[in-house]
Coordinates of C-alpha atoms in Angstrom, one line a residue:
Chain A
M1 CA 94.3 161.4 22.3
K2 CA 95.9 158.2 23.5
F3 CA 92.5 156.5 22.8
W4 CA 92.3 157.7 19.2
I5 CA 96.0 156.7 18.5
S6 CA 95.3 153.2 19.9
A7 CA 92.1 153.0 17.8
A8 CA 94.0 154.0 14.6
I9 CA 96.6 151.4 15.3
V10 CA 94.0 148.7 15.8
L11 CA 92.3 149.7 12.5
A12 CA 95.6 149.8 10.6
A13 CA 96.5 146.4 12.0
A14 CA 93.2 145.0 10.9
V15 CA 93.7 146.4 7.3
A16 CA 97.2 145.1 7.2
A17 CA 96.1 141.6 8.4
A18 CA 93.3 141.6 5.8
V19 CA 95.8 142.4 3.0
T20 CA 98.6 140.0 4.1
V21 CA 97.0 137.0 5.9
K22 CA 95.8 134.3 3.5
N23 CA 93.7 132.0 5.7
E24 CA 90.1 133.2 5.5
Y25 CA 89.0 131.3 8.5
F26 CA 90.8 133.7 10.8
F27 CA 88.6 136.5 9.5
F28 CA 85.5 134.4 9.6
A29 CA 85.9 133.7 13.3
G30 CA 87.3 137.1 14.1
Y31 CA 84.2 138.8 12.7
T32 CA 82.0 137.0 15.2
V33 CA 84.2 138.0 18.1
L34 CA 84.0 141.7 16.9
V35 CA 80.2 141.5 16.7
F36 CA 80.2 140.5 20.3
V37 CA 82.6 143.3 21.3
T38 CA 80.1 145.8 19.8
L39 CA 77.1 144.1 21.3
A40 CA 78.7 143.9 24.8
T41 CA 79.8 147.6 24.6
A42 CA 76.3 148.6 23.5
W43 CA 74.7 146.5 26.2
N44 CA 76.9 148.1 28.9
I45 CA 75.7 151.6 28.2
L46 CA 72.2 150.8 29.6
G47 CA 73.0 147.6 31.6
G48 CA 76.3 148.6 33.1
Y49 CA 76.2 152.3 33.6
A50 CA 72.5 152.8 34.3
G51 CA 71.9 149.3 35.8
Y52 CA 69.0 148.4 33.6
V53 CA 69.5 144.7 32.7
N54 CA 68.4 144.2 29.1
F55 CA 67.7 140.8 27.7
G56 CA 66.5 142.2 24.4
T57 CA 69.8 142.3 22.5
P58 CA 68.6 139.9 19.8
A59 CA 65.6 142.2 19.1
F60 CA 67.9 145.2 18.3
F61 CA 70.6 143.0 16.6
G62 CA 68.0 141.2 14.5
L63 CA 66.2 144.3 13.5
G64 CA 69.5 145.7 12.3
A65 CA 70.2 142.6 10.3
Y66 CA 66.8 142.5 8.7
T67 CA 66.8 146.2 7.9
A68 CA 70.1 145.6 6.0
A69 CA 68.8 142.5 4.3
V70 CA 65.4 144.1 3.2
L71 CA 67.1 147.2 1.9
F72 CA 69.6 145.1 0.0
K73 CA 66.8 143.0 -1.5
A74 CA 64.6 145.9 -2.4
F75 CA 67.1 148.5 -3.5
A76 CA 70.5 146.8 -3.6
M77 CA 71.6 149.5 -1.2
P78 CA 75.3 149.8 -0.6
L79 CA 76.6 148.2 2.6
V80 CA 77.6 151.4 4.4
L81 CA 74.0 152.8 3.9
Q82 CA 72.6 149.5 5.1
I83 CA 74.7 149.8 8.3
L84 CA 73.5 153.4 8.9
A85 CA 69.9 152.5 8.3
A86 CA 70.2 149.5 10.6
G87 CA 71.5 151.8 13.3
V88 CA 68.6 154.3 12.8
M89 CA 65.9 151.6 12.9
S90 CA 67.3 149.8 16.0
G91 CA 67.8 153.2 17.7
L92 CA 64.1 154.0 17.0
L93 CA 63.2 150.6 18.4
G94 CA 65.3 151.4 21.5
L95 CA 63.5 154.7 21.9
A96 CA 60.0 153.2 21.4
A97 CA 60.8 150.3 23.7
G98 CA 62.2 152.7 26.3
V99 CA 59.1 154.8 26.3
L100 CA 57.0 151.7 27.0
T101 CA 59.2 149.9 29.4
L102 CA 61.7 152.3 31.2
R103 CA 59.1 153.2 33.8
L104 CA 59.5 149.7 35.0
R105 CA 62.3 148.8 37.3
G106 CA 64.5 145.9 38.0
I107 CA 63.2 142.5 37.1
F108 CA 60.1 143.9 35.4
F109 CA 62.1 145.8 32.9
A110 CA 64.2 142.7 32.2
I111 CA 61.1 140.6 31.5
A112 CA 59.7 143.3 29.2
T113 CA 62.9 143.2 27.1
I114 CA 62.5 139.4 26.6
A115 CA 59.0 140.0 25.3
L116 CA 60.5 142.4 22.8
V117 CA 62.6 139.6 21.3
V118 CA 59.6 137.4 20.9
I119 CA 57.6 140.2 19.3
M120 CA 60.3 141.0 16.8
E121 CA 60.9 137.4 15.8
T122 CA 57.1 136.8 15.3
L123 CA 57.0 139.9 13.2
F124 CA 59.7 138.7 10.8
I125 CA 58.5 135.1 10.7
N126 CA 55.3 136.5 9.2
W127 CA 56.8 138.9 6.8
R128 CA 56.8 137.2 3.4
F129 CA 59.1 139.8 1.6
A130 CA 61.8 139.3 4.3
G131 CA 61.7 135.6 3.7
G132 CA 59.3 134.5 6.4
A133 CA 60.3 131.5 8.5
T134 CA 62.4 129.8 5.8
G135 CA 64.7 132.8 5.4
L136 CA 66.2 134.7 2.6
Q137 CA 69.2 133.8 0.4
L138 CA 71.3 136.9 -0.5
L139 CA 73.9 137.1 -3.3
R140 CA 77.0 139.1 -2.2
P141 CA 78.1 141.8 -4.6
P142 CA 81.9 141.8 -5.3
P143 CA 84.1 143.2 -2.5
M144 CA 85.3 146.8 -2.7
P145 CA 89.1 147.2 -3.4
P146 CA 91.6 146.8 -1.9
F147 CA 90.0 143.7 -0.4
E148 CA 90.0 140.6 -2.6
S149 CA 87.5 138.7 -0.4
Y150 CA 84.2 139.8 1.1
I151 CA 84.8 138.3 4.5
K152 CA 88.0 140.2 4.9
M153 CA 86.2 143.4 4.0
L154 CA 83.5 142.7 6.6
F155 CA 86.2 142.0 9.2
V156 CA 87.7 145.4 8.7
L157 CA 84.2 147.0 8.8
A158 CA 83.4 145.1 12.0
V159 CA 86.6 146.5 13.5
A160 CA 85.6 150.0 12.5
I161 CA 82.1 149.5 14.0
A162 CA 83.5 148.2 17.2
I163 CA 85.8 151.2 17.5
V164 CA 82.8 153.6 17.0
A165 CA 80.9 151.7 19.6
V166 CA 83.7 151.8 22.1
A167 CA 84.3 155.5 21.4
V168 CA 80.6 156.3 22.0
A169 CA 80.6 154.3 25.3
R170 CA 83.8 156.0 26.4
W171 CA 82.4 159.5 25.6
I172 CA 79.2 158.7 27.6
E173 CA 81.1 157.2 30.5
Q174 CA 83.4 160.2 30.9
S175 CA 80.8 162.9 30.4
W176 CA 78.1 164.3 32.7
I177 CA 75.7 161.9 31.0
G178 CA 77.7 158.9 32.4
R179 CA 77.7 160.4 35.9
G180 CA 73.9 160.9 35.6
L181 CA 73.5 157.2 34.5
R182 CA 75.6 156.0 37.4
A183 CA 73.5 158.2 39.8
I184 CA 70.4 156.4 38.4
R185 CA 71.9 153.0 39.0
D186 CA 72.9 153.9 42.6
S187 CA 69.5 155.5 43.5
E188 CA 66.9 156.7 41.1
E189 CA 65.0 158.8 43.7
A190 CA 68.2 160.5 44.8
A191 CA 69.1 161.1 41.2
E192 CA 65.8 162.9 40.4
C193 CA 66.2 165.0 43.6
T194 CA 69.6 166.2 42.5
G195 CA 68.3 167.4 39.2
V196 CA 69.0 164.4 37.0
P197 CA 66.2 163.9 34.4
T198 CA 66.1 160.2 34.9
L199 CA 63.6 159.2 32.3
R200 CA 65.2 161.3 29.6
L201 CA 68.7 159.9 30.4
K202 CA 67.4 156.3 30.4
L203 CA 65.7 156.9 27.0
F204 CA 68.9 158.3 25.6
A205 CA 70.9 155.3 26.9
C206 CA 68.4 152.9 25.5
T207 CA 68.3 154.6 22.1
V208 CA 72.1 154.7 21.8
S209 CA 72.5 151.2 23.0
G210 CA 69.9 149.9 20.6
A211 CA 71.4 151.8 17.6
L212 CA 74.8 150.3 18.3
M213 CA 73.4 146.8 18.6
G214 CA 71.6 147.4 15.2
T215 CA 74.9 148.3 13.5
A216 CA 76.4 145.2 15.0
G217 CA 73.7 143.2 13.2
A218 CA 73.8 145.1 9.9
C219 CA 76.6 143.0 8.2
M220 CA 75.3 139.7 9.4
P221 CA 73.1 138.9 6.3
M222 CA 76.1 139.5 4.0
Y223 CA 78.4 137.6 6.3
L224 CA 76.2 134.5 6.0
S225 CA 74.7 135.3 2.6
F226 CA 71.6 134.3 4.3
I227 CA 69.1 135.4 7.0
E228 CA 66.3 133.7 8.9
P229 CA 64.4 134.5 12.1
A230 CA 65.4 131.7 14.5
S231 CA 69.1 132.2 14.4
T232 CA 68.9 136.0 14.0
F233 CA 66.8 136.5 17.1
N234 CA 68.7 133.9 19.0
L235 CA 69.0 134.3 22.7
N236 CA 72.7 133.5 22.6
Y237 CA 73.2 137.2 21.5
A238 CA 71.5 138.3 24.7
I239 CA 73.6 136.0 26.8
G240 CA 76.9 137.0 25.1
A241 CA 76.1 140.7 25.3
L242 CA 75.3 140.4 29.0
A243 CA 78.0 137.9 30.0
S244 CA 80.9 139.8 28.4
P245 CA 80.6 143.0 30.6
M246 CA 80.1 140.8 33.6
I247 CA 83.4 139.0 32.8
G248 CA 85.3 142.1 31.8
G249 CA 83.8 144.5 34.2
T250 CA 80.9 147.0 33.8
A251 CA 82.5 150.1 35.4
H252 CA 84.9 150.9 32.5
Y253 CA 84.4 151.0 28.8
L254 CA 87.2 148.5 28.3
G255 CA 85.4 146.0 30.5
P256 CA 83.0 144.7 27.8
V257 CA 85.7 144.7 25.2
I258 CA 88.0 142.5 27.3
G259 CA 85.1 140.3 28.3
A260 CA 83.9 139.8 24.7
L261 CA 87.4 139.1 23.5
I262 CA 87.9 136.4 26.2
L263 CA 84.5 134.9 25.9
S264 CA 83.9 134.9 22.2
T265 CA 87.5 133.8 21.3
L266 CA 87.2 130.9 23.8
Q267 CA 83.8 130.0 22.3
Q268 CA 85.2 130.0 18.8
V269 CA 88.1 127.9 19.9
V270 CA 85.9 125.4 21.7
S271 CA 83.4 125.1 18.9
V272 CA 86.2 124.2 16.4
T273 CA 88.2 122.0 18.7
I274 CA 85.5 120.3 20.7
S275 CA 82.0 120.9 19.6
S276 CA 79.6 123.8 18.9
E277 CA 77.3 122.6 21.7
M278 CA 80.2 122.9 24.2
N279 CA 80.6 126.6 23.5
V280 CA 77.4 127.5 25.3
L281 CA 78.8 125.7 28.3
V282 CA 81.8 128.0 28.2
V283 CA 79.6 131.0 28.8
G284 CA 77.9 129.3 31.8
V285 CA 81.2 128.3 33.5
L286 CA 82.9 131.6 33.0
L287 CA 79.8 133.5 34.2
V288 CA 79.5 131.5 37.3
F289 CA 83.2 131.8 38.0
F290 CA 83.2 135.6 37.6
V291 CA 80.0 136.3 39.5
V292 CA 81.3 134.3 42.5
A293 CA 85.0 135.0 42.4
A294 CA 85.3 138.4 40.7
P295 CA 82.0 140.3 40.7
E296 CA 83.9 143.4 39.3
G297 CA 85.3 141.4 36.4
V298 CA 88.8 141.1 35.0
L299 CA 89.3 144.9 35.4
G300 CA 88.2 144.6 39.1
L301 CA 90.8 141.8 39.6
F302 CA 93.5 143.9 38.0
K303 CA 92.7 146.8 40.3
K304 CA 92.8 144.6 43.3
W305 CA 96.2 143.1 42.3
F306 CA 97.6 146.5 41.5
R307 CA 96.5 147.8 44.9
T308 CA 97.9 144.9 46.9
S309 CA 101.2 144.9 45.0
S310 CA 101.8 148.6 45.4
K311 CA 101.3 148.4 49.2
Chain B
M1 CA 55.8 191.4 54.8
V2 CA 58.0 188.5 53.7
P3 CA 56.5 186.6 50.7
D4 CA 55.7 182.9 51.0
I5 CA 58.3 180.7 49.3
L6 CA 56.1 177.6 49.7
K7 CA 52.3 177.5 49.7
I8 CA 50.5 174.2 50.0
E9 CA 46.8 174.4 49.2
G10 CA 44.4 171.6 50.1
V11 CA 46.8 168.8 49.2
T12 CA 45.3 165.3 49.3
K13 CA 47.2 162.1 48.7
Q14 CA 45.6 158.7 48.7
F15 CA 47.2 155.2 48.5
G16 CA 44.3 153.0 47.4
G17 CA 41.6 153.5 49.9
F18 CA 44.0 155.0 52.5
T19 CA 44.1 158.8 52.8
A20 CA 47.6 159.7 53.7
L21 CA 47.1 163.4 53.4
N22 CA 43.7 165.1 53.8
E23 CA 43.4 168.6 52.5
V24 CA 46.6 169.9 54.0
S25 CA 47.2 173.6 53.7
L26 CA 50.3 175.4 54.8
S27 CA 52.3 178.6 54.0
I28 CA 56.0 179.0 54.7
P29 CA 57.5 182.5 54.4
Q30 CA 60.9 183.0 52.9
G31 CA 63.8 182.4 55.3
E32 CA 61.7 180.6 57.9
R33 CA 62.9 177.7 60.0
F34 CA 59.9 175.5 60.0
G35 CA 59.4 172.3 62.1
L36 CA 57.1 169.4 61.0
I37 CA 56.3 166.9 63.7
G38 CA 53.7 164.1 64.1
P39 CA 53.5 160.4 65.0
N40 CA 54.8 157.7 62.7
G41 CA 52.4 157.3 59.7
S42 CA 50.9 160.7 60.2
G43 CA 51.9 161.8 56.6
K44 CA 55.0 163.9 57.2
T45 CA 57.2 162.1 54.7
T46 CA 54.3 161.8 52.2
L47 CA 53.8 165.6 52.4
I48 CA 57.4 166.3 51.6
N49 CA 57.4 163.6 48.9
C50 CA 54.5 165.6 47.3
V51 CA 56.5 168.8 47.7
S52 CA 59.7 167.4 46.3
G53 CA 58.0 165.5 43.5
A54 CA 58.6 161.9 44.4
L55 CA 54.8 161.6 44.7
R56 CA 52.0 163.3 42.9
N57 CA 49.1 164.7 44.9
E58 CA 45.6 163.9 43.7
A59 CA 44.0 167.2 44.8
G60 CA 45.2 170.6 45.8
R61 CA 48.1 172.8 44.6
I62 CA 51.7 173.3 45.6
L63 CA 53.0 176.7 44.9
F64 CA 56.8 177.3 45.0
D65 CA 57.7 181.0 44.7
G66 CA 54.2 181.6 43.3
E67 CA 54.4 178.9 40.6
D68 CA 52.3 175.8 40.7
V69 CA 54.8 172.9 40.7
S70 CA 52.5 170.1 41.6
R71 CA 52.6 168.6 38.1
L72 CA 56.3 169.0 37.5
P73 CA 58.7 166.0 37.8
A74 CA 61.1 166.0 40.7
Y75 CA 64.2 167.0 38.8
Q76 CA 62.4 170.2 37.5
R77 CA 61.5 171.1 41.1
T78 CA 65.1 170.7 42.2
R79 CA 66.1 173.0 39.3
R80 CA 63.6 175.6 40.6
G81 CA 65.2 175.5 44.1
I82 CA 63.6 172.7 46.2
A83 CA 66.1 170.3 47.6
R84 CA 65.7 167.5 50.1
S85 CA 67.7 165.0 52.1
F86 CA 66.4 161.4 52.6
Q87 CA 65.3 159.9 55.9
I88 CA 67.3 156.7 55.0
P89 CA 70.5 158.1 53.3
R90 CA 70.6 157.4 49.6
P91 CA 74.2 158.2 48.6
F92 CA 75.5 157.5 45.1
A93 CA 77.4 154.5 46.5
S94 CA 79.6 153.8 43.5
M95 CA 81.0 157.4 43.6
S96 CA 83.3 159.2 45.8
V97 CA 81.9 161.8 48.3
V98 CA 83.0 164.7 46.2
E99 CA 81.5 163.2 43.0
N100 CA 78.2 162.8 44.8
L101 CA 78.1 166.6 44.9
V102 CA 79.3 167.0 41.3
V103 CA 76.0 165.4 40.1
P104 CA 73.7 168.3 41.3
L105 CA 76.4 170.8 40.3
E106 CA 76.4 169.5 36.7
Y107 CA 72.7 168.9 36.4
V108 CA 71.4 172.0 38.3
V109 CA 73.9 174.8 38.8
H110 CA 76.0 174.6 35.7
R111 CA 73.5 173.0 33.4
G112 CA 74.1 174.0 29.8
S113 CA 77.4 175.8 30.6
L114 CA 79.6 173.0 31.9
R115 CA 82.7 174.1 30.0
G116 CA 85.1 175.9 32.3
A117 CA 83.0 175.2 35.4
D118 CA 85.1 174.1 38.4
T119 CA 82.5 171.6 39.8
R120 CA 85.1 169.8 41.8
G121 CA 86.3 173.0 43.5
E122 CA 82.8 174.1 44.3
A123 CA 82.0 170.6 45.7
L124 CA 85.1 170.7 47.9
A125 CA 84.0 174.2 49.2
I126 CA 80.6 172.8 50.2
L127 CA 82.3 169.8 51.9
R128 CA 84.6 172.1 53.8
G129 CA 81.6 173.9 55.2
M130 CA 80.1 170.7 56.4
G131 CA 83.3 169.3 57.9
L132 CA 83.5 166.5 55.3
A133 CA 86.5 167.8 53.3
A134 CA 88.8 165.1 54.7
K135 CA 86.5 162.5 53.2
A136 CA 86.2 164.0 49.8
D137 CA 87.8 161.1 47.9
T138 CA 86.4 158.3 50.1
P139 CA 83.9 156.1 48.3
A140 CA 80.5 157.1 49.6
N141 CA 79.7 153.5 50.7
Q142 CA 82.5 153.7 53.3
L143 CA 81.1 156.6 55.4
S144 CA 79.8 156.4 58.9
Q145 CA 76.2 157.1 59.8
V146 CA 76.7 160.8 60.8
E147 CA 78.9 161.3 57.7
L148 CA 76.2 159.9 55.5
R149 CA 73.7 162.4 57.0
K150 CA 76.0 165.2 56.3
L151 CA 76.6 164.0 52.8
E152 CA 72.8 164.0 52.3
L153 CA 72.7 167.6 53.4
A154 CA 75.8 168.5 51.4
R155 CA 74.4 167.0 48.2
A156 CA 71.1 168.8 48.7
M157 CA 73.1 172.1 49.2
A158 CA 75.1 171.5 46.1
A159 CA 71.9 172.1 44.0
R160 CA 71.9 175.7 45.5
P161 CA 68.3 175.4 46.8
R162 CA 66.2 178.2 48.2
L163 CA 64.1 175.7 50.2
L164 CA 65.8 172.7 52.0
I165 CA 63.7 169.9 53.3
S166 CA 65.6 167.9 56.0
D167 CA 63.8 164.6 56.5
E168 CA 65.0 163.2 59.9
A169 CA 68.6 164.1 59.3
M170 CA 69.3 163.5 63.0
A171 CA 67.6 160.2 63.7
G172 CA 69.8 157.7 65.3
L173 CA 72.7 160.1 66.0
A174 CA 74.5 160.7 69.2
P175 CA 73.8 163.9 71.1
N176 CA 77.0 165.7 70.1
E177 CA 76.4 164.6 66.5
V178 CA 72.8 166.1 66.7
D179 CA 74.4 169.4 67.7
E180 CA 76.8 169.2 64.8
V181 CA 74.0 168.7 62.3
L182 CA 71.9 171.4 64.0
A183 CA 74.7 173.9 63.7
I184 CA 75.0 173.2 60.0
L185 CA 71.3 173.8 59.5
F186 CA 71.5 177.1 61.4
D187 CA 74.3 178.2 59.2
L188 CA 72.4 177.4 56.1
N189 CA 69.4 179.3 57.3
R190 CA 71.6 182.3 58.1
A191 CA 72.7 182.1 54.5
G192 CA 69.1 182.7 53.5
I193 CA 67.8 179.2 52.9
T194 CA 64.3 178.4 54.1
I195 CA 64.4 175.1 56.0
I196 CA 61.7 172.6 56.7
M197 CA 62.8 170.2 59.4
I198 CA 61.1 166.9 60.0
E199 CA 62.2 165.4 63.2
H200 CA 61.3 163.1 66.1
I201 CA 64.1 164.5 68.4
M202 CA 61.9 167.1 70.2
H203 CA 64.5 169.2 71.8
A204 CA 66.3 169.6 68.5
V205 CA 63.2 170.6 66.5
M206 CA 62.0 172.9 69.3
R207 CA 65.4 174.7 69.5
F208 CA 65.6 175.0 65.7
S209 CA 62.1 176.0 64.6
Q210 CA 60.5 179.4 64.6
R211 CA 57.1 177.9 63.8
M212 CA 55.9 174.3 63.9
V213 CA 53.0 172.2 62.6
C214 CA 51.8 168.9 64.0
L215 CA 50.3 166.3 61.6
D216 CA 48.1 163.4 62.7
A217 CA 46.4 161.0 60.4
G218 CA 47.0 163.2 57.4
R219 CA 45.6 166.4 59.0
I220 CA 47.2 169.4 60.6
I221 CA 46.0 169.3 64.2
C222 CA 48.0 172.3 65.5
E223 CA 50.1 175.2 64.2
G224 CA 52.1 177.8 66.1
A225 CA 55.2 178.6 68.0
P226 CA 57.2 175.6 69.5
D227 CA 56.1 176.4 73.1
A228 CA 52.5 176.6 72.1
I229 CA 52.7 173.3 70.2
V230 CA 54.0 171.3 73.1
A231 CA 51.4 172.8 75.4
N232 CA 48.6 172.0 73.0
P233 CA 46.4 169.1 74.5
E234 CA 45.7 167.6 71.1
V235 CA 49.4 167.4 70.3
Q236 CA 50.1 165.8 73.7
R237 CA 47.4 163.2 73.1
A238 CA 48.4 162.3 69.5
Y239 CA 52.1 162.6 69.6
L240 CA 53.8 163.4 72.9
G241 CA 51.9 160.8 74.9
A242 CA 51.5 162.9 78.0

């Protein structure tokens, strides 16, 4: 209950900000942060809970974005339907990729997911209708009321999508499914021998994770009024999605949220105040710091402080 | 006559050109305490990996309660009533001791009817029976060696098996700890569970088993009562080193 009240407050605050705050840049930057919150949360379902490290985030994110763009170009489909379709397509990609790769373990699975990104990018480079290598210019329709600007509307939508993603991750984490996924991470053999259908659970996690990544990408074409393969299937999405849970903590559903808020906000600040090249450095420095000094992330640090101070 | 709970018929397992199991056949009646011995590399663990589903046998059949399970994945076999412990303990290290037992309770015993099930209470009851109740909320990665062995057995028991395979549950334990684990296994057997014990500690497996089999190089070389097994010249040559 507390979770849903908090979620409602966050959403209401986002709407209130969109109606009152005039400066559009705030929403422009905030949107990117929210995309990473969703990506990191989705990544953590397979990577954090089940321990299957996925470098394929751009494949799922990009397929979501292209699904939305193609549907918009072909049928002028409304945005909400674009988002749903993007989720379905990326979920299907997750399922298919899972069938092919989830029998692999450890580093081999990670390598296979990188291949997935290359395959998807090549596919869209060669698809003329989707703009090919040069990309596709998209003309935004007018925003839905009460929003007077499209970016503000996208911002509120991104908040809603992030809340859905976090709610799904939270449900998985606290249910028997989450316990089964953790059993898989700890010992796959032992999990099988205690009745956990490991392959089925991994497929489920991969599908849900992929679908959420797809929805995170769905608004991207409208956000930029443009889509092209190189930036859509950019490995920075993979790094951000993976680094945020590491920074925030993988054990709790709030870990990726905290990690993404810290990392992406810092990146936005750095790219405005210093340079956009420097923001990649931020990821590197933070990642090294947390892997060495706080392997359980910000949440792990809090737990440690809480324990020592209560003694 | 007591029906066989497990029937192994001509099971062969190869790793590349190496034959780990060569047409092994065995029958184990319900409720038996069965000992499996043999030198290192003789195929004991491979055999129980084939029974539990961690490996697939190339030839032969494995019948559990009359049903051929040799093509089923491991989790399906656990749900039918085959449980095992691991030679090297594989606890769910990120979970507490009690949560380790909740996994099989959720995935086997109360599957499909989780609402209202008191999995924690049931897990605690099993831990009490094993003398592990005091450690219920300890993280599993902080247990001692003997506690880890007990956790292996407790987690296997939480799946409510009819056949329990104990893979060297006593290796490396002190004599009094061996007695503790043996007592647990006797208790479980009295409750009606068929037990296959793989063990190198001869006095323990001799005391426990009603019937024993000795494997050597993937074949059964001797089968019979414990006394007859140790007296057998082939067993002495291959395993006991007399």
